[in-house]
Amino acid sequence: MKEVWIVAAGAVTAAGGDLETTWRTLLAGKTAIRRVDRFPTQGYRSEWGALVPDLIPQGRRSLVQTLMDRVLDQVAVAVPEETLLITATTKAGIDNLERRRKGEEADPEDILPAHLGRRAAERLGLLREPFNLSAACASSTVAVAQGASLIGAGWAEAVLILGLDVVTEFVFSGFSALQILSPFPCRPFDRDRAGLTVGEGGAYLFLMEGRKAAKGGFAPLAKVIGCGVSNDAHHITAPDREGRGLIRAVEGALQSAGVKKEEVAGISAHGTGTIHNDAMELTAFRQVFGEKGPPLYSAKGCIGHTFGAAGGIEIALATKILASGLLPPTQGFLNPEKGAEGKVSAQAREIPGPYVLVTNSGFGGINAAVLLQRV
Amino acid sequence: MAVLITGIGWVNGAGAGQGRERPFRFLQAEGPIQIPTGEVLSFPLLRFGRMDTYSRLGVAAIGLALKDAGLLEWSDVREISVVASTVYGCLETDEAYYETVLPQGGKLASPHLFSHTLSNTFLGEGAIQFGLSGAAFVLHEPALKGTGALHLAFLAVGQGERPAALAGVCDSGPRPHLGLAGRTRAGALFFVLQQEGKNVRPPYGSLTRERDRLYFNGEEILDLFRLAETCATNNG
């Protein structure tokens, strides 16, 4: 199999207009979660969200297009025209459905997820037909796994992943109706957690085949050395309490990388702050790594749950973890859930070793794990 | 590693069926969509009546494809992946859900409908019904050819990552007022891909890939609809 390098990465989140600022905010233990003022929240279970400052729709365009433009502004490398673009989103421009239903002018094309890729490919001058990948809150992570598979098999030499999702009343109301919005800013892996906090953001990850990248003068931020994707086959919205799907995904990533479980230095967990997700993850990690296990953290106490963009942002942040040797604090974590003692911390920690695992799970029972190696 | 097509399942305006059934009515989809009943499917589907139209189309076609391949029965979950292409995804359900949000400031928002406002939810339904534990995700395409899903399913099976995978298309179409209609017909069509030697039923033929293009028995695949017709003709 060919080597897969991440040669460039960027992000826009509520915690920062670029990856570096987001990373510093995360590392400092600060949160970007604020009261939501984009729409009325009185009818809902929560009033909290992590919204990108000053993000407003441009004319008839969806909010997600504005966000995409901000992410693309950060693409700091010349992307070859033969690059395959994979966008990853759950709801794309669903805000334009809301606007049209309220009688406002809004372009219906933006509602369709495939439209994101078409616009981005045009802007970047890419020749290959892009597609959008949707796998709920693991969309970006699965997109990275697919991109790495395509490069590994020699089917592509360069893949650009673009993960994006915005906070809309559509999504906010849905999670409220499912009773999984936290009435206070989320507290991943805390025993007093009460749900998730919505967030919005976007990330890009530019993957290249190692030799092609080296030849083109690109330096790797990290290597993608293993991926695993699986389905719980259990429930469409609730995770398998035994974590069997996540276990299969993590074991798949370790196996494909040829890395022993003891070698994993740290985990960027999904850590939504919902009762069942966090408990499931702790169960799965204990099953795979044993009682001691590597330290883990969740970014969602800082940037909220960014849905389809979550994996992209968290993998971009993981390149920073590898570069710095620091696992960020989990914002909102005070009292450890059973099984999180000694593994999750409100403080940044040094992590030895060159391997970091990133995992995400989502509705429809999907789980994805990506193993990264420091270069 | 040779990759075989071993099963086909479909649902559209012509009804519902498997690739080996005769007559093969798949391309006669003139009328409105017909959601198959349990009698037509001849296998049980839990909560089928509670699913949205998009999910019912997809789940039924996945079940029919597995049945056609002789893979319907299961006891332990199987490492089978599903990749589906779509244009509209669950847009029809999105609208139905949002109509529950509009009155009373969202207090009446339907959690059941919301849980089906992700394009990949129906794959989770399919995974539960048929014990599929492989990767399951949806590709959104501007126009529905379905070849993107076929490429990725072929990659998973051909590289030995999975013993089998389903690739297909699924769409229920948007309501007309959005001005987005007409890019594809409502319906679902799925193919079962298996590694050679792992199949339990005789294959329709084999898939190969050359210079970024997929071929079925040496003939280039332009879209999944014509592939279904070719497979059925081959199986005479």
Coordinates of C-alpha atoms in Angstrom, one line a residue:
Chain A
M1 CA 0.0 0.0 0.0
K2 CA 1.2 3.5 -0.7
E3 CA 1.8 6.0 2.1
V4 CA -0.8 8.7 2.7
W5 CA 0.4 12.0 4.0
I6 CA -1.6 15.0 5.3
V7 CA 0.3 17.8 3.7
A8 CA -1.9 20.7 4.6
A9 CA -4.8 21.3 7.0
G10 CA -6.9 24.2 8.1
A11 CA -10.0 24.9 10.1
V12 CA -12.6 27.6 10.9
T13 CA -14.4 27.1 14.2
A14 CA -16.2 29.1 16.8
A15 CA -12.9 29.1 18.7
G16 CA -10.9 30.6 15.9
G17 CA -10.9 31.7 12.3
D18 CA -8.0 29.4 11.5
L19 CA -6.5 26.2 12.8
E20 CA -3.7 27.8 14.8
T21 CA -6.1 30.1 16.8
T22 CA -8.5 27.2 17.3
W23 CA -5.6 25.1 18.6
R24 CA -4.4 27.8 21.0
T25 CA -7.9 28.3 22.4
L26 CA -8.4 24.6 22.9
L27 CA -5.0 24.2 24.5
A28 CA -5.7 27.1 26.9
G29 CA -8.8 25.3 28.1
K30 CA -11.2 28.0 26.9
T31 CA -14.6 27.5 25.4
A32 CA -16.2 29.2 22.5
I33 CA -19.7 28.1 23.6
R34 CA -22.0 31.1 24.0
R35 CA -25.8 31.8 24.0
V36 CA -27.2 31.3 20.6
D37 CA -28.6 34.5 19.0
R38 CA -29.1 33.2 15.4
F39 CA -32.7 32.1 16.1
P40 CA -35.0 32.1 19.1
T41 CA -34.2 29.3 21.5
Q42 CA -37.1 29.7 24.0
G43 CA -38.9 26.6 22.8
Y44 CA -35.9 24.4 23.2
R45 CA -34.0 22.4 25.8
S46 CA -30.9 24.6 25.5
E47 CA -29.8 28.1 24.6
W48 CA -26.1 27.2 24.0
G49 CA -24.1 26.8 20.9
A50 CA -20.6 27.3 19.5
L51 CA -21.2 29.6 16.5
V52 CA -18.6 31.1 14.2
P53 CA -18.5 34.8 14.8
D54 CA -19.9 37.1 12.1
L55 CA -21.0 34.2 9.9
I56 CA -23.9 35.5 7.8
P57 CA -25.4 34.4 4.5
Q58 CA -24.4 36.3 1.4
G59 CA -27.5 37.2 -0.5
R60 CA -29.4 34.1 -1.7
R61 CA -26.5 31.8 -0.7
S62 CA -26.6 29.5 2.3
L63 CA -24.6 30.1 5.4
V64 CA -22.6 27.0 4.6
Q65 CA -21.3 28.6 1.4
T66 CA -20.0 31.5 3.4
L67 CA -18.3 29.1 5.8
M68 CA -16.9 27.1 2.8
D69 CA -15.4 30.3 1.4
R70 CA -13.7 31.0 4.7
V71 CA -12.2 27.5 4.8
L72 CA -11.1 27.7 1.2
D73 CA -9.4 31.1 1.9
Q74 CA -7.1 29.1 4.1
V75 CA -5.9 26.6 1.6
A76 CA -2.3 27.4 1.7
V77 CA -1.0 25.1 -0.9
A78 CA -1.4 24.8 -4.7
V79 CA -3.9 22.0 -5.1
P80 CA -3.2 20.1 -8.3
E81 CA -6.0 20.1 -10.8
E82 CA -6.3 16.3 -10.8
T83 CA -7.0 16.3 -7.1
L84 CA -10.2 14.5 -6.1
L85 CA -12.5 16.7 -3.9
I86 CA -14.7 15.0 -1.3
T87 CA -16.9 17.3 0.7
A88 CA -18.4 15.9 3.9
T89 CA -21.5 17.4 5.4
T90 CA -24.7 16.2 7.1
K91 CA -27.1 19.0 6.2
A92 CA -25.2 21.3 3.8
G93 CA -27.4 24.4 3.1
I94 CA -30.5 23.3 5.0
D95 CA -30.8 26.9 6.2
N96 CA -32.0 27.8 2.7
L97 CA -34.9 25.4 3.1
E98 CA -35.8 27.2 6.3
R99 CA -35.5 30.6 4.6
R100 CA -37.6 29.6 1.7
R101 CA -40.3 28.2 4.0
K102 CA -40.3 31.6 5.7
G103 CA -40.8 33.4 2.4
E104 CA -37.2 34.7 2.1
E105 CA -35.1 34.6 -1.1
A106 CA -32.7 31.7 -0.9
D107 CA -31.1 29.5 -3.6
P108 CA -32.6 26.0 -3.4
E109 CA -29.5 24.5 -5.1
D110 CA -27.5 25.2 -1.9
I111 CA -29.7 22.7 -0.1
L112 CA -28.3 19.9 -2.1
P113 CA -25.0 18.6 -0.6
A114 CA -23.5 17.9 -4.1
H115 CA -23.6 21.7 -4.8
L116 CA -20.9 22.3 -2.2
G117 CA -18.4 20.2 -4.1
R118 CA -19.3 21.7 -7.4
R119 CA -18.7 25.3 -6.2
A120 CA -15.5 24.4 -4.4
A121 CA -14.1 22.5 -7.4
E122 CA -14.9 25.5 -9.6
R123 CA -13.1 27.8 -7.3
L124 CA -10.0 25.6 -7.0
G125 CA -10.0 24.7 -10.7
L126 CA -10.2 21.0 -10.1
L127 CA -11.0 18.7 -13.1
R128 CA -12.3 15.6 -11.4
E129 CA -16.0 15.3 -10.5
P130 CA -16.3 15.8 -6.8
F131 CA -18.9 14.1 -4.5
N132 CA -20.2 14.7 -1.1
L133 CA -20.0 12.0 1.6
S134 CA -22.6 11.7 4.3
A135 CA -22.2 9.4 7.3
A136 CA -23.8 11.6 10.0
C137 CA -21.4 12.9 12.5
A138 CA -18.6 10.7 11.2
S139 CA -18.9 12.1 7.7
S140 CA -15.5 13.8 7.6
T141 CA -13.8 10.9 9.3
V142 CA -15.2 8.4 6.8
A143 CA -14.2 10.8 4.0
V144 CA -10.6 10.7 5.2
A145 CA -10.8 6.9 5.4
Q146 CA -12.1 6.7 1.9
G147 CA -9.6 9.2 0.6
A148 CA -6.8 7.3 2.3
S149 CA -8.1 4.0 0.7
L150 CA -8.2 5.6 -2.7
I151 CA -4.6 6.9 -2.4
G152 CA -3.4 3.6 -0.8
A153 CA -4.9 1.6 -3.7
G154 CA -3.3 3.9 -6.3
W155 CA -6.7 5.2 -7.5
A156 CA -5.8 8.8 -6.6
E157 CA -2.6 10.7 -5.9
A158 CA -4.2 13.6 -4.1
V159 CA -7.5 14.0 -2.3
L160 CA -8.9 17.2 -0.7
I161 CA -11.4 16.6 2.1
L162 CA -13.6 19.5 3.0
G163 CA -15.9 19.0 6.0
L164 CA -18.6 21.6 6.7
D165 CA -21.7 22.0 8.8
V166 CA -23.5 25.1 10.2
V167 CA -25.9 25.6 13.1
T168 CA -29.5 26.0 12.0
E169 CA -32.8 25.9 13.9
F170 CA -33.5 22.8 11.9
V171 CA -30.7 20.9 13.6
F172 CA -31.0 22.6 16.9
S173 CA -34.7 21.8 17.2
G174 CA -34.1 18.2 16.2
F175 CA -31.6 17.5 18.9
S176 CA -33.7 19.3 21.4
A177 CA -36.7 17.1 20.4
L178 CA -34.5 14.0 20.9
Q179 CA -33.7 15.3 24.4
I180 CA -30.0 15.2 23.9
L181 CA -29.2 19.0 23.9
S182 CA -27.4 19.9 27.1
P183 CA -29.1 22.7 29.1
F184 CA -25.6 24.0 29.9
P185 CA -22.4 24.0 27.9
C186 CA -21.5 20.3 27.3
R187 CA -19.3 18.4 29.7
P188 CA -17.8 15.4 27.8
F189 CA -16.9 12.4 29.9
D190 CA -18.2 14.1 33.1
R191 CA -20.5 12.1 35.3
D192 CA -22.9 15.1 35.4
R193 CA -23.0 15.6 31.7
A194 CA -26.5 16.1 30.2
G195 CA -26.1 16.2 26.5
L196 CA -24.4 17.8 23.5
T197 CA -23.9 21.4 22.5
V198 CA -24.2 22.2 18.9
G199 CA -21.3 23.8 17.0
E200 CA -20.4 24.8 13.5
G201 CA -17.2 24.9 11.6
G202 CA -15.3 23.6 8.7
A203 CA -11.9 22.0 7.9
Y204 CA -9.8 21.0 5.0
L205 CA -7.4 18.2 4.9
F206 CA -5.1 17.8 1.9
L207 CA -4.0 14.1 1.5
M208 CA -1.3 13.1 -0.9
E209 CA 0.4 9.9 -1.8
G210 CA 3.8 10.1 0.0
R211 CA 6.2 9.9 -3.0
K212 CA 4.1 12.2 -5.1
A213 CA 4.0 14.7 -2.2
A214 CA 7.8 14.5 -1.6
K215 CA 8.4 15.0 -5.3
G216 CA 6.2 18.1 -5.3
G217 CA 8.1 19.5 -2.3
F218 CA 5.3 19.0 0.2
A219 CA 6.2 18.1 3.8
P220 CA 3.9 15.9 5.8
L221 CA 2.0 17.2 8.8
A222 CA 1.2 13.6 9.7
K223 CA 0.7 10.3 8.0
V224 CA -2.6 8.5 7.9
I225 CA -1.5 4.9 8.6
G226 CA -4.7 3.1 9.5
C227 CA -8.5 3.5 9.1
G228 CA -11.5 1.5 10.3
V229 CA -15.2 2.1 9.6
S230 CA -18.0 0.0 10.9
N231 CA -21.7 0.0 11.6
D232 CA -23.3 -1.0 15.0
A233 CA -26.3 -2.6 13.3
H234 CA -28.1 -1.8 16.6
H235 CA -30.2 1.4 16.5
I236 CA -30.5 4.4 14.3
T237 CA -29.9 7.1 16.9
A238 CA -28.6 5.3 20.0
P239 CA -25.1 3.8 20.2
D240 CA -24.6 0.1 21.0
R241 CA -24.1 0.2 24.8
E242 CA -21.3 -2.4 24.4
G243 CA -19.5 -0.3 21.8
R244 CA -19.1 -3.2 19.4
G245 CA -19.2 -1.0 16.3
L246 CA -16.6 1.4 17.7
I247 CA -14.4 -1.6 18.8
R248 CA -14.5 -3.0 15.3
A249 CA -13.6 0.4 13.8
V250 CA -10.6 1.0 16.2
E251 CA -9.4 -2.6 15.8
G252 CA -9.6 -2.2 12.0
A253 CA -7.5 1.0 12.2
L254 CA -4.9 -0.6 14.4
Q255 CA -4.8 -3.8 12.2
S256 CA -4.5 -1.9 8.9
A257 CA -1.7 0.2 10.4
G258 CA 0.1 -2.8 12.0
V259 CA 0.3 -0.8 15.2
K260 CA 0.0 -2.4 18.6
K261 CA -2.6 -1.0 21.0
E262 CA 0.1 -0.2 23.6
E263 CA 1.7 2.1 21.1
V264 CA -1.2 4.5 20.8
A265 CA -0.2 7.6 22.7
G266 CA -3.5 9.4 22.8
I267 CA -7.1 9.5 21.6
S268 CA -9.1 12.3 20.2
A269 CA -12.5 10.9 21.1
H270 CA -15.9 11.8 19.7
G271 CA -16.9 12.8 23.3
T272 CA -20.2 14.6 22.5
G273 CA -21.3 14.9 26.2
T274 CA -24.4 12.8 25.8
I275 CA -25.0 10.1 28.4
H276 CA -24.9 7.2 26.1
N277 CA -22.2 8.2 23.6
D278 CA -19.6 8.9 26.2
A279 CA -20.4 5.8 28.2
M280 CA -20.2 3.7 25.0
E281 CA -16.8 5.2 24.1
L282 CA -15.3 4.5 27.5
T283 CA -16.6 0.9 27.3
A284 CA -15.1 0.4 23.8
F285 CA -11.8 2.0 24.6
R286 CA -11.5 -0.2 27.8
Q287 CA -12.3 -3.2 25.7
V288 CA -9.6 -2.5 23.1
F289 CA -6.9 -0.9 25.3
G290 CA -7.5 -2.4 28.7
E291 CA -8.2 -0.7 32.0
K292 CA -5.2 1.6 31.8
G293 CA -5.5 2.7 28.2
P294 CA -4.1 5.8 26.6
P295 CA -5.2 9.3 27.6
L296 CA -8.1 10.8 25.7
Y297 CA -9.8 14.1 25.2
S298 CA -12.8 15.7 23.5
A299 CA -12.7 19.0 21.6
K300 CA -16.5 19.5 21.9
G301 CA -16.4 21.4 25.2
C302 CA -14.5 24.1 23.3
I303 CA -15.9 24.1 19.8
G304 CA -19.2 22.3 20.3
H305 CA -20.4 19.3 18.2
T306 CA -19.8 20.3 14.6
F307 CA -21.5 17.2 13.2
G308 CA -20.3 16.3 9.7
A309 CA -17.3 18.6 10.1
A310 CA -16.3 17.2 13.5
G311 CA -13.9 14.5 12.2
G312 CA -12.2 16.9 9.8
I313 CA -11.6 19.5 12.5
E314 CA -10.5 17.0 15.0
I315 CA -8.0 15.3 12.6
A316 CA -6.7 18.8 11.7
L317 CA -6.3 19.4 15.5
A318 CA -4.6 16.0 15.8
T319 CA -1.8 17.1 13.5
K320 CA -1.2 19.8 16.1
I321 CA -1.3 17.2 18.9
L322 CA 1.4 15.2 17.1
A323 CA 3.5 18.3 16.3
S324 CA 3.4 19.6 19.9
G325 CA 3.3 16.3 21.8
L326 CA 0.4 17.8 23.8
L327 CA -3.1 16.4 24.3
P328 CA -5.5 19.3 25.0
P329 CA -7.7 19.6 28.0
T330 CA -11.4 18.6 27.8
Q331 CA -13.3 21.8 28.5
G332 CA -16.2 21.2 30.9
F333 CA -14.8 18.1 32.4
L334 CA -14.9 18.3 36.2
N335 CA -16.0 15.0 37.8
P336 CA -14.9 11.9 35.9
E337 CA -17.5 9.4 34.6
K338 CA -16.8 5.9 35.7
G339 CA -13.9 4.7 33.5
A340 CA -12.7 8.2 32.7
E341 CA -10.6 8.6 35.8
G342 CA -7.0 9.2 34.9
K343 CA -7.8 9.1 31.2
V344 CA -9.6 12.4 30.6
S345 CA -8.3 15.6 32.1
A346 CA -9.2 19.3 32.3
Q347 CA -5.5 20.0 31.9
A348 CA -3.2 19.6 28.8
R349 CA -0.9 16.7 29.0
E350 CA 2.3 15.6 27.3
I351 CA 1.8 12.4 25.4
P352 CA 4.7 10.1 24.5
G353 CA 4.8 8.2 21.3
P354 CA 4.1 8.9 17.7
Y355 CA 0.5 7.6 17.2
V356 CA -2.8 9.4 17.8
L357 CA -6.2 7.9 17.2
V358 CA -9.2 10.0 16.1
T359 CA -12.7 8.5 16.4
N360 CA -16.2 9.6 15.6
S361 CA -19.6 8.0 15.7
G362 CA -23.0 9.0 14.4
F363 CA -26.7 8.3 13.7
G364 CA -27.3 5.3 11.6
G365 CA -24.9 3.4 13.8
I366 CA -21.7 4.6 12.0
N367 CA -18.3 4.5 13.6
A368 CA -15.0 5.6 12.2
A369 CA -11.4 5.6 13.4
V370 CA -8.3 7.1 11.8
L371 CA -4.8 6.5 13.1
L372 CA -2.2 9.2 12.6
Q373 CA 1.5 9.0 12.9
R374 CA 3.9 11.8 13.7
V375 CA 6.5 12.4 11.0
Chain B
M1 CA -9.0 -10.3 -6.6
A2 CA -12.0 -10.8 -8.9
V3 CA -15.2 -9.1 -7.9
L4 CA -18.6 -10.5 -8.9
I5 CA -22.1 -9.1 -9.1
T6 CA -24.2 -11.7 -7.3
G7 CA -27.5 -9.9 -6.5
I8 CA -29.8 -7.1 -7.6
G9 CA -32.8 -5.6 -5.8
W10 CA -35.0 -2.8 -7.0
V11 CA -38.0 -0.7 -6.2
N12 CA -39.6 1.9 -8.4
G13 CA -42.8 2.9 -10.3
A14 CA -42.9 -0.6 -11.9
G15 CA -43.0 -2.3 -8.5
A16 CA -40.2 -4.2 -6.8
G17 CA -38.1 -7.2 -7.5
Q18 CA -34.9 -9.1 -7.8
G19 CA -32.5 -9.4 -10.7
R20 CA -33.3 -13.1 -11.4
E21 CA -37.1 -12.6 -11.5
R22 CA -38.8 -12.8 -14.9
P23 CA -40.1 -10.7 -16.4
F24 CA -37.5 -8.1 -15.3
R25 CA -39.7 -5.0 -15.1
F26 CA -37.1 -2.6 -13.7
L27 CA -37.0 -0.3 -16.7
Q28 CA -40.8 -0.1 -17.1
A29 CA -41.0 2.5 -14.3
E30 CA -43.8 4.7 -15.7
G31 CA -46.1 5.2 -12.8
P32 CA -45.8 6.7 -9.3
I33 CA -43.6 5.0 -6.8
Q34 CA -45.0 1.8 -5.2
I35 CA -43.7 1.1 -1.7
P36 CA -43.7 -2.7 -1.5
T37 CA -45.7 -4.5 1.1
G38 CA -44.5 -7.4 3.2
E39 CA -46.3 -9.8 0.9
V40 CA -44.3 -8.5 -2.1
L41 CA -41.0 -8.6 -0.3
S42 CA -41.7 -12.0 1.3
F43 CA -39.4 -11.2 4.2
P44 CA -40.1 -9.4 7.4
L45 CA -39.0 -5.8 8.0
L46 CA -39.2 -4.4 11.5
R47 CA -40.8 -0.9 11.8
F48 CA -41.1 -0.7 8.1
G49 CA -44.3 1.2 8.2
R50 CA -42.8 3.8 10.5
M51 CA -39.9 4.7 8.2
D52 CA -40.0 7.6 5.8
T53 CA -40.4 6.9 2.0
Y54 CA -36.7 7.3 1.3
S55 CA -35.8 4.8 3.9
R56 CA -38.5 2.3 2.9
L57 CA -37.3 2.4 -0.7
G58 CA -33.7 1.9 0.2
V59 CA -34.2 -0.8 2.8
A60 CA -36.5 -2.8 0.6
A61 CA -34.1 -2.7 -2.3
I62 CA -31.2 -3.7 -0.1
G63 CA -33.2 -6.7 1.2
L64 CA -34.2 -7.7 -2.2
A65 CA -30.6 -7.6 -3.5
L66 CA -29.4 -9.7 -0.5
K67 CA -32.1 -12.2 -1.1
D68 CA -31.2 -12.4 -4.8
A69 CA -27.6 -13.1 -3.8
G70 CA -28.7 -15.7 -1.3
L71 CA -27.5 -13.6 1.6
L72 CA -30.7 -12.7 3.3
E73 CA -30.5 -15.1 6.2
W74 CA -28.1 -14.2 9.0
S75 CA -27.4 -14.9 12.7
D76 CA -24.2 -12.9 13.5
V77 CA -23.6 -9.5 11.9
R78 CA -21.6 -9.6 8.7
E79 CA -18.8 -7.4 7.5
I80 CA -20.7 -6.2 4.5
S81 CA -20.5 -2.5 3.5
V82 CA -23.2 -0.4 1.8
V83 CA -22.5 2.6 -0.3
A84 CA -25.5 4.5 -1.8
S85 CA -25.6 7.4 -4.3
T86 CA -28.4 9.9 -4.1
V87 CA -29.3 13.3 -5.5
Y88 CA -31.9 14.5 -3.1
G89 CA -31.3 12.2 -0.1
C90 CA -33.9 12.7 2.5
L91 CA -35.0 16.1 1.4
E92 CA -38.6 15.1 1.3
T93 CA -38.3 14.0 4.9
D94 CA -36.5 17.3 5.8
E95 CA -39.5 19.2 4.6
A96 CA -41.9 17.1 6.5
Y97 CA -39.8 17.5 9.7
Y98 CA -39.4 21.2 9.3
E99 CA -43.2 21.5 9.1
T100 CA -43.3 20.2 12.7
V101 CA -40.8 22.9 13.7
L102 CA -42.6 25.9 12.4
P103 CA -45.6 25.9 14.7
Q104 CA -45.2 27.0 18.4
G105 CA -41.5 27.9 18.2
G106 CA -40.3 24.3 17.6
K107 CA -42.0 22.8 20.7
L108 CA -43.8 20.3 18.5
A109 CA -40.7 19.2 16.5
S110 CA -40.9 15.5 15.8
P111 CA -38.0 13.5 17.1
H112 CA -39.0 10.5 15.0
L113 CA -38.9 12.5 11.7
F114 CA -35.7 14.3 12.8
S115 CA -34.0 10.9 13.2
H116 CA -34.6 10.3 9.5
T117 CA -33.3 13.7 8.3
L118 CA -29.9 12.3 7.6
S119 CA -29.3 10.8 4.2
N120 CA -27.5 7.8 5.7
T121 CA -30.1 6.9 8.3
F122 CA -31.7 4.3 6.0
L123 CA -28.4 2.5 5.8
G124 CA -28.5 2.2 9.6
E125 CA -32.1 0.7 9.2
G126 CA -30.7 -1.7 6.6
A127 CA -27.8 -2.6 8.8
I128 CA -30.1 -3.5 11.7
Q129 CA -32.6 -5.4 9.5
F130 CA -29.9 -7.5 7.7
G131 CA -27.0 -7.6 10.1
L132 CA -24.6 -5.5 8.1
S133 CA -21.6 -4.2 10.1
G134 CA -19.4 -2.8 7.4
A135 CA -19.0 0.8 6.5
A136 CA -22.3 2.4 5.5
F137 CA -22.4 5.9 3.9
V138 CA -24.1 8.0 1.2
L139 CA -22.6 9.8 -1.7
H140 CA -24.4 12.9 -3.0
E141 CA -24.1 13.3 -6.7
P142 CA -25.4 16.2 -8.9
A143 CA -27.1 13.7 -11.2
L144 CA -27.8 10.1 -10.5
K145 CA -25.5 7.6 -12.2
G146 CA -24.5 5.7 -9.1
T147 CA -21.0 4.9 -10.4
G148 CA -19.4 6.7 -7.5
A149 CA -21.0 4.2 -5.1
L150 CA -20.0 1.3 -7.3
H151 CA -16.4 2.5 -7.4
L152 CA -16.1 2.6 -3.6
A153 CA -17.9 -0.7 -3.1
F154 CA -15.6 -2.3 -5.7
L155 CA -12.6 -0.8 -3.9
A156 CA -13.7 -2.3 -0.6
V157 CA -14.2 -5.8 -2.0
G158 CA -11.4 -5.8 -4.6
Q159 CA -8.8 -4.7 -2.0
G160 CA -10.0 -7.5 0.3
E161 CA -11.2 -5.1 2.9
R162 CA -14.7 -6.7 2.9
P163 CA -15.9 -10.0 1.6
A164 CA -19.0 -8.3 0.2
A165 CA -20.5 -4.9 -0.3
L166 CA -23.7 -3.4 -1.6
A167 CA -23.6 -0.4 -4.1
G168 CA -26.7 1.4 -5.2
V169 CA -28.9 4.4 -5.7
C170 CA -31.8 5.7 -3.7
D171 CA -34.0 8.7 -4.1
S172 CA -37.5 9.7 -3.1
G173 CA -37.5 13.1 -4.9
P174 CA -38.2 16.6 -3.5
R175 CA -41.6 18.3 -3.4
P176 CA -42.1 20.3 -6.6
H177 CA -42.2 23.8 -5.1
L178 CA -38.5 23.9 -4.4
G179 CA -37.8 23.9 -8.2
L180 CA -35.3 21.1 -7.8
A181 CA -37.3 18.2 -9.2
G182 CA -36.6 16.2 -12.4
R183 CA -33.0 15.2 -11.8
T184 CA -33.8 11.6 -11.2
R185 CA -36.8 9.3 -10.7
A186 CA -37.9 8.1 -7.3
G187 CA -36.7 4.6 -6.6
A188 CA -33.9 2.4 -5.3
L189 CA -31.6 -0.1 -6.9
F190 CA -28.8 -2.1 -5.2
F191 CA -26.2 -4.6 -6.3
V192 CA -24.4 -7.1 -4.2
L193 CA -20.7 -7.4 -4.9
Q194 CA -18.7 -10.4 -3.6
Q195 CA -15.2 -11.7 -3.9
E196 CA -14.9 -14.6 -6.2
G197 CA -15.3 -17.9 -4.3
K198 CA -17.4 -16.3 -1.6
N199 CA -20.6 -16.3 -3.6
V200 CA -23.4 -18.7 -2.8
R201 CA -25.4 -18.1 -6.1
P202 CA -24.1 -18.0 -9.6
P203 CA -22.9 -14.5 -10.5
Y204 CA -24.3 -12.2 -13.1
G205 CA -20.7 -11.5 -14.2
S206 CA -17.6 -9.8 -13.0
L207 CA -16.4 -6.3 -12.5
T208 CA -13.0 -4.9 -13.5
R209 CA -11.4 -1.5 -13.4
E210 CA -9.1 0.1 -15.8
R211 CA -8.0 3.7 -16.1
D212 CA -10.6 5.0 -13.6
R213 CA -13.4 3.3 -15.4
L214 CA -15.4 0.3 -14.3
Y215 CA -16.4 -2.6 -16.7
F216 CA -18.9 -5.4 -16.4
N217 CA -17.9 -8.4 -18.4
G218 CA -15.6 -6.1 -20.4
E219 CA -18.3 -3.5 -21.2
E220 CA -17.9 -0.1 -19.7
I221 CA -20.5 0.8 -17.0
L222 CA -22.1 4.2 -17.7
D223 CA -24.7 4.1 -14.9
L224 CA -26.3 1.6 -12.6
F225 CA -29.6 1.5 -14.4
R226 CA -28.2 0.2 -17.6
L227 CA -26.0 -2.1 -15.6
A228 CA -29.1 -3.7 -14.1
E229 CA -30.6 -4.2 -17.5
T230 CA -27.3 -5.8 -18.8
C231 CA -27.1 -8.1 -15.8
A232 CA -30.6 -9.2 -16.2
T233 CA -30.2 -9.8 -19.9
N234 CA -27.0 -11.9 -19.2
N235 CA -28.9 -14.0 -16.8
G236 CA -31.5 -14.5 -19.5

